[in-house]
Coordinates of C-alpha atoms in Angstrom, one line a residue:
X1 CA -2.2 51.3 -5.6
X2 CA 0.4 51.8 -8.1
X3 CA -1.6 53.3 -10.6
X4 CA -2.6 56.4 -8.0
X5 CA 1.2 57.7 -9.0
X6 CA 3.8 59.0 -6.7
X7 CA 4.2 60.8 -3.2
X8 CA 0.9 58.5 -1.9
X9 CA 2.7 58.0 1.5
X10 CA 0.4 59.6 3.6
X11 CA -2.5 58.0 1.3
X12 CA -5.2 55.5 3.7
X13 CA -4.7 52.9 0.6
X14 CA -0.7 53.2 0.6
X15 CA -0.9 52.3 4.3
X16 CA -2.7 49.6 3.9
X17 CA -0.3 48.3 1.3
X18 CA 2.9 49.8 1.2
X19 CA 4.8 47.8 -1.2
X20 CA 8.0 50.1 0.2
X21 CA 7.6 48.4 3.6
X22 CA 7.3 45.2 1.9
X23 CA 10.5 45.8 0.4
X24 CA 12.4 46.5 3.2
X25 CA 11.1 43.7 4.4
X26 CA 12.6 41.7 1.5
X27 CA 16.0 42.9 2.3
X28 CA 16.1 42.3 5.6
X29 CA 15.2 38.8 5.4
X30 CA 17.4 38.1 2.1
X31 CA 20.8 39.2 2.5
X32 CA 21.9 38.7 -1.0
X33 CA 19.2 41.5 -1.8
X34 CA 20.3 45.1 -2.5
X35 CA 17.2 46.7 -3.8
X36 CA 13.8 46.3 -5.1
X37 CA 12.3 49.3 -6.6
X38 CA 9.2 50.0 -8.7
X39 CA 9.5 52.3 -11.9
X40 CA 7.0 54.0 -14.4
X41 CA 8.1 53.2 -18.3
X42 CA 9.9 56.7 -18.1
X43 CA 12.2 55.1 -15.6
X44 CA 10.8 57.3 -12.4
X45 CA 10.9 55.3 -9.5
X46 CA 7.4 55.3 -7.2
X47 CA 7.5 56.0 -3.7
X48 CA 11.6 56.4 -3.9
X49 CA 13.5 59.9 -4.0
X50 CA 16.5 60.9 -4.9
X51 CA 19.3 63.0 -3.1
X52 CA 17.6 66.3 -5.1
X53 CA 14.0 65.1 -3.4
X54 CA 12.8 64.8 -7.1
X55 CA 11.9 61.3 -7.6
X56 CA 15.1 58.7 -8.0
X57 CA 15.2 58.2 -11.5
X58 CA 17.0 54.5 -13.2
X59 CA 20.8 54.9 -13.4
X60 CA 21.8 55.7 -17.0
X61 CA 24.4 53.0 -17.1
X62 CA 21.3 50.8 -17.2
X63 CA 18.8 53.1 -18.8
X64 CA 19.6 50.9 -22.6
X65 CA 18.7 47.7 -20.3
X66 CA 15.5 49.1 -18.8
X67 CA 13.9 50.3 -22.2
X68 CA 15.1 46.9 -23.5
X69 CA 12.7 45.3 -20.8
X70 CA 9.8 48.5 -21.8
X71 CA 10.2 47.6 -25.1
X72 CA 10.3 43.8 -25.3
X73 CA 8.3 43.2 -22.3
X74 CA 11.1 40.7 -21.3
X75 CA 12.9 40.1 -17.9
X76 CA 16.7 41.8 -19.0
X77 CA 19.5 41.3 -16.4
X78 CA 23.0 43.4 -16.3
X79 CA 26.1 42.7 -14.0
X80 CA 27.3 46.2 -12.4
X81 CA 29.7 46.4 -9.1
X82 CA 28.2 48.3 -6.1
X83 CA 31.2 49.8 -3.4
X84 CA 33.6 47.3 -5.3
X85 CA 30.9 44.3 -5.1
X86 CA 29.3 42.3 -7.4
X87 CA 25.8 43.0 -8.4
X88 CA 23.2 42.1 -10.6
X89 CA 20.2 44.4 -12.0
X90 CA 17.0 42.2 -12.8
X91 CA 13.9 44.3 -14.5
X92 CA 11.0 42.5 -14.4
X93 CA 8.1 44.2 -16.6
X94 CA 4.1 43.5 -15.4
X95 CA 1.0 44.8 -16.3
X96 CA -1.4 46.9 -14.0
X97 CA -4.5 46.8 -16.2
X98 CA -8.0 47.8 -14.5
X99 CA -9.5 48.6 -17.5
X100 CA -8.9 44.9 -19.2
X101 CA -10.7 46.3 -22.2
X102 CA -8.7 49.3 -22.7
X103 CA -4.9 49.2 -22.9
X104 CA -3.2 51.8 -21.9
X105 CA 0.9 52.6 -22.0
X106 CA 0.9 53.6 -18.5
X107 CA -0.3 50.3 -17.3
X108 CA 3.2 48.8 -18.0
X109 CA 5.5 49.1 -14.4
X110 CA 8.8 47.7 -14.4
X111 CA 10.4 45.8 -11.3
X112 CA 14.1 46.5 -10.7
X113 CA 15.3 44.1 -8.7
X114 CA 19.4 44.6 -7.4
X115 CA 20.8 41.3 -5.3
X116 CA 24.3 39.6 -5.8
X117 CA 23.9 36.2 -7.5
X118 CA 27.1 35.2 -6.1
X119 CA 25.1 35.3 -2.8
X120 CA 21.9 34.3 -4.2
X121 CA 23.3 30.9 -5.9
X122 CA 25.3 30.0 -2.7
X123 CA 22.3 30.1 -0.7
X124 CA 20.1 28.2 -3.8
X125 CA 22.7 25.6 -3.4
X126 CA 22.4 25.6 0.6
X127 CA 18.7 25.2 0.2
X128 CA 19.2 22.2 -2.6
X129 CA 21.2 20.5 0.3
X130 CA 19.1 21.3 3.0
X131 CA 16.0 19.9 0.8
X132 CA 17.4 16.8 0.1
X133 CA 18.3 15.8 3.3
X134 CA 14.6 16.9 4.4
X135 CA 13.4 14.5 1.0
X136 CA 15.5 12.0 2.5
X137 CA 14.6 11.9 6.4
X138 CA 10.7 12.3 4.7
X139 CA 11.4 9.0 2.9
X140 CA 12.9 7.3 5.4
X141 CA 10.1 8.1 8.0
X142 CA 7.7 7.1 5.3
X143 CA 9.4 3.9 4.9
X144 CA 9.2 3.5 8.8
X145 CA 5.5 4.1 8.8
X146 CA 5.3 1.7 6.4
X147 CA 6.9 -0.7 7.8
X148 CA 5.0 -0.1 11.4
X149 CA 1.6 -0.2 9.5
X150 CA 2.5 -3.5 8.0
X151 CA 3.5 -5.1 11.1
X152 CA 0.6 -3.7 13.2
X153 CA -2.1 -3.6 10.4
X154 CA -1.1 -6.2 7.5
X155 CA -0.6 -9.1 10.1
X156 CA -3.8 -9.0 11.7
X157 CA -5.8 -8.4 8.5
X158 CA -3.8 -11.5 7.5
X159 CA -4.6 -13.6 10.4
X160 CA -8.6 -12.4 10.5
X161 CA -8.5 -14.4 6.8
X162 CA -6.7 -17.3 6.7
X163 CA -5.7 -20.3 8.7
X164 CA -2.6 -19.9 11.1
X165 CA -1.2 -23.0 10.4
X166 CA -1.7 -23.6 6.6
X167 CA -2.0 -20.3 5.2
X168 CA -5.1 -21.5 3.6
X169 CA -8.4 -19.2 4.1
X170 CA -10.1 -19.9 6.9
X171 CA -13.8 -21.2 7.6
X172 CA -15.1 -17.5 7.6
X173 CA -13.5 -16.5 4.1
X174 CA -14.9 -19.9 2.7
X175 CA -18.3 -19.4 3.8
X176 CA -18.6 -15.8 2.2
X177 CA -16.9 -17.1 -1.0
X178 CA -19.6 -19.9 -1.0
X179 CA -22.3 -18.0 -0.8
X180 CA -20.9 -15.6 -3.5
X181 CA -19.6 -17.9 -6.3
X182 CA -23.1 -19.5 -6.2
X183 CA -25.2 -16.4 -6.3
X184 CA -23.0 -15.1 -9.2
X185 CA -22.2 -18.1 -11.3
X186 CA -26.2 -18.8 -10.8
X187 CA -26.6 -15.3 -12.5
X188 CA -24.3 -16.0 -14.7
X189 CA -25.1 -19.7 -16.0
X190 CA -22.6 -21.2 -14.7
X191 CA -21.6 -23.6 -12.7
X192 CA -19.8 -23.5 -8.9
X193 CA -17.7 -26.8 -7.7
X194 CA -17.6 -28.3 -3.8
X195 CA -15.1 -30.2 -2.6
X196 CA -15.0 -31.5 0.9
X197 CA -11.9 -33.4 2.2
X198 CA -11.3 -35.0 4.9
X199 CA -7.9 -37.0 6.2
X200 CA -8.4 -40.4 6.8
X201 CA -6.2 -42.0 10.3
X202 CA -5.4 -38.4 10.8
X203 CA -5.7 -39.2 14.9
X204 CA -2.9 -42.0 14.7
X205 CA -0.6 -39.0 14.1
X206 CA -1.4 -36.9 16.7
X207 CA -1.9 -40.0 19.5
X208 CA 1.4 -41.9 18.2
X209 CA 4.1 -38.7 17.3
X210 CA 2.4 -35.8 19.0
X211 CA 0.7 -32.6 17.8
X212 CA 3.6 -30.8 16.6
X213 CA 4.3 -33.7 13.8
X214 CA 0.2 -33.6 13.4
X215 CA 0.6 -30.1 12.6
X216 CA 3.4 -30.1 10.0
X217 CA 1.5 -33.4 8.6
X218 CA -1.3 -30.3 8.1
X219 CA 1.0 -27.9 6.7
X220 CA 1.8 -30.3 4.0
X221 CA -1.2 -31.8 3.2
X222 CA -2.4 -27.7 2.5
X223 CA 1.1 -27.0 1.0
X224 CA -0.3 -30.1 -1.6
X225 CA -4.1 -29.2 -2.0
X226 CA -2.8 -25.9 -3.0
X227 CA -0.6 -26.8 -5.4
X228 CA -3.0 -29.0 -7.2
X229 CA -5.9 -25.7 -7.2
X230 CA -4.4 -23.5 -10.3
X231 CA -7.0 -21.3 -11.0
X232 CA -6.3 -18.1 -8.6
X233 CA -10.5 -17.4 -9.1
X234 CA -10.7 -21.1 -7.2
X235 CA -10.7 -21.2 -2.7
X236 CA -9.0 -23.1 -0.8
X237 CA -9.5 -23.5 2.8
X238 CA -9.1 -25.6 6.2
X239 CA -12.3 -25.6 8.0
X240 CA -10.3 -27.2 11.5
X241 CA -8.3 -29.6 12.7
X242 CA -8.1 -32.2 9.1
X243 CA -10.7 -31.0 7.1
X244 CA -10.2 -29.0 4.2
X245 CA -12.4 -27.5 1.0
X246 CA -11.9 -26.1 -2.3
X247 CA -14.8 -23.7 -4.2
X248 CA -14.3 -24.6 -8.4
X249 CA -15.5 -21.3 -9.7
X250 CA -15.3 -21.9 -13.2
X251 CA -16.1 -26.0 -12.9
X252 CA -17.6 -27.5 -16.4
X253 CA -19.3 -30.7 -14.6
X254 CA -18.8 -33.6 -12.6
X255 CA -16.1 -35.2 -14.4
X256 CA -13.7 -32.0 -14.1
X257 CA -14.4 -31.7 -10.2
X258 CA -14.2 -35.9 -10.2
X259 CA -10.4 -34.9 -12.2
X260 CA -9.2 -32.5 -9.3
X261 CA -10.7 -34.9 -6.4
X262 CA -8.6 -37.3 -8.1
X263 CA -5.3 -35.5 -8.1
X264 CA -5.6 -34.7 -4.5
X265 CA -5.9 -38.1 -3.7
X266 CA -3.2 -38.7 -5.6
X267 CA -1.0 -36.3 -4.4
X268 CA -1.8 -37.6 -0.9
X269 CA -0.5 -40.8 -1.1
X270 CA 3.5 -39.7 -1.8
X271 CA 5.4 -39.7 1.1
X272 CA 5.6 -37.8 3.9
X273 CA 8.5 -38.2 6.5
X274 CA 8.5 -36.9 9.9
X275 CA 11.0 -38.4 12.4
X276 CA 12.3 -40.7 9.9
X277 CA 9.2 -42.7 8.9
X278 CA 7.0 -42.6 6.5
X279 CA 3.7 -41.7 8.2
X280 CA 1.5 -41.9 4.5
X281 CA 2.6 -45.6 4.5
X282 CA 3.1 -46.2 8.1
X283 CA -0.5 -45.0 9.4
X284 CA -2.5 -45.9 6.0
X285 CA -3.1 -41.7 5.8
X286 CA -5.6 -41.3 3.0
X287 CA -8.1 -38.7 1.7
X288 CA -11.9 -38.7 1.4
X289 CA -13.4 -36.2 -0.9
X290 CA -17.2 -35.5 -0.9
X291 CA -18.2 -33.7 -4.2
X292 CA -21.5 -31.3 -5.1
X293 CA -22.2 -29.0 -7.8
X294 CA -24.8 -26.2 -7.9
X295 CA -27.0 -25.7 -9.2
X296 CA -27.3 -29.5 -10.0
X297 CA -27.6 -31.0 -6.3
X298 CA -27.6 -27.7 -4.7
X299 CA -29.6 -24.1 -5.2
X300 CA -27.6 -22.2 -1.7
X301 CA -24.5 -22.0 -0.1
X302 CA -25.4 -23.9 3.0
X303 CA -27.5 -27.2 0.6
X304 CA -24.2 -27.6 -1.2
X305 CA -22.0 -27.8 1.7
X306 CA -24.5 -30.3 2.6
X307 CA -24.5 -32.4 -0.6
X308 CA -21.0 -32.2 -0.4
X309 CA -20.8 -33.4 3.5
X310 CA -23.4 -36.1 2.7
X311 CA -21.1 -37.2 -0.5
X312 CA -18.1 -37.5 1.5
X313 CA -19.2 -39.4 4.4
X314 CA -20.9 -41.7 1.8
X315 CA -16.8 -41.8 0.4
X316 CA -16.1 -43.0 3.9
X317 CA -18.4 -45.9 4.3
X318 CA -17.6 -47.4 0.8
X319 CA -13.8 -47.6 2.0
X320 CA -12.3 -44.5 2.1
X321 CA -9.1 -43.4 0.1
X322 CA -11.4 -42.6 -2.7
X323 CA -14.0 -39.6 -3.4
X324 CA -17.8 -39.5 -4.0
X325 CA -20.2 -37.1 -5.8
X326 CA -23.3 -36.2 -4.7
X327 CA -26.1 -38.5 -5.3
X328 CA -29.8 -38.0 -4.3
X329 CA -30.1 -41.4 -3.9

């Protein structure tokens, strides 16, 4: 549209974009805008006409500026005063090419843009304060949502995973991650470990002191289990009321589930006060621990839980307070 020249008013293509109007419209919504005004490389503005009705020609106070911006093809800048104000002149070259192929000097246009930077930097600054509160109230929401979705979301996620009362993993993440550590350590070569403990005298607990000290007996006995299970790849879990399991991903043989069993038990037997007694002592609390390995005893999730059941009641009948691996036999 610019290339077609000047006096293109009444033109079907200037009506359709008349960057004049789009000017206007510039200056009405930015006060701290003066002007804009597009000019040939001879400095004759398009579209605009001076008082004679020739076309409005650039000032020739800034005619060294303007060929300065021809010339270098660089935005130039120069502070004049307009009725006693402030102003700044801004001429921005661009290049309307059609032809890319063929350059041609009368592709070049230059923008001259008049606004008081006063003005424009007051308002910048008003912007920079209105944005940062808008970054801030953004964040702040964000944090909110955040927090909601963790309360509403996280929680129940949480609970559909592990047990309530222990924060161990509950039956249904053990039997997943029994089915999967034998199918990939089987793929693999290796080994996977099967632990099945069970309180001994739990009940006495319960019947003699009441649930609530039963379930902080729990809590501790899981709080201990855990802390003997170092290897985050290894599960542990409470299956209901006092039995628990642990999965040994990365078990060697026998002898290193035999070790852990042994540190549970171990672990077991120090004290544990509720209402001023030592129930470990008082109610002869121990631990049985029934141990399988597959693929050794076991080629599926649901025959090693079996070994490891079968072992652990076996653990029970030859006196408890003691563990027992899997035997055919």
């Amino acid at each position: 549209m610019i290339e077609l020249g000047l006096y293109q008013e009444n033109n079907p293509i200037f009506k359709s974009f008349n960057f004049l109007e789009i000017s206007s419209k510039l200056k009405e919504k930015y006060s701290y805008i003066n002007d804009i005004t597009v000019y040939t490389t001879s400095g004759k503005a398009i579209g605009k006409s001076g008082e004679d009705g020739k076309s409005l020609l650039v000032a020739d106070e800034n005619r060294p500026i303007f060929n300065k911006a021809v010339h270098d093809k660089i935005v130039q800048k120069v502070k004049r005063t307009i009725h006693g104000d402030p102003v700044t002149y801004r001429y921005v070259p661009y290049i309307v090419q059609f032809e890319t192929d063929v350059a041609k000097h009368t592709d070049q246009r230059i923008i001259e843009i008049v606004y008081n930077e006063k003005d424009l930097k007051n308002k910048l600054k008003q912007n920079n304060q209105i944005f940062l509160l808008q970054l801030f109230a953004t964040i702040a929401c964000a944090l909110m949502i955040s927090y909601i979705i963790t309360r509403l979301v996280a929680r129940p996620m949480y609970l559909a995973s592990h047990d309530l009362l222990t924060g161990l993993s509950n039956r249904a993440v053990f039997e997943n991650s029994l089915m999967s550590s034998v199918e990939k350590n089987k793929k693999k070569g290796r080994k996977t470990g099967l632990l099945h403990i069970d309180l001994d005298n739990f009940k006495k607990i319960n019947d003699t002191l009441g649930h609530e000290a039963g379930d902080y007996f729990l809590k501790e006995v899981g709080r201990r289990i855990r802390s003997v299970v170092n290897d985050p790849n290894d599960i542990t879990a409470r299956l209901g009321g006092d039995e628990f399991v642990i999965i040994l991903n990365h078990v060697m043989d026998e002898n290193a589930a035999s070790n852990v069993a042994l540190q549970i038990i171990q672990e077991l037997k120090r004290p544990i006060e509720i209402k001023g007694a030592d129930v470990v002592k008082e109610y002869n609390i121990t631990a049985s621990i029934g141990i399988a390995l597959a693929p050794d005893h076991a080629q599926d999730s649901d025959e090693l839980y079996n070994c490891a059941d079968q072992a652990l009641y076996h653990a029970k009948r030859t006196g408890k307070n003691t563990f027992s691996v899997y035997n055919k036999a």
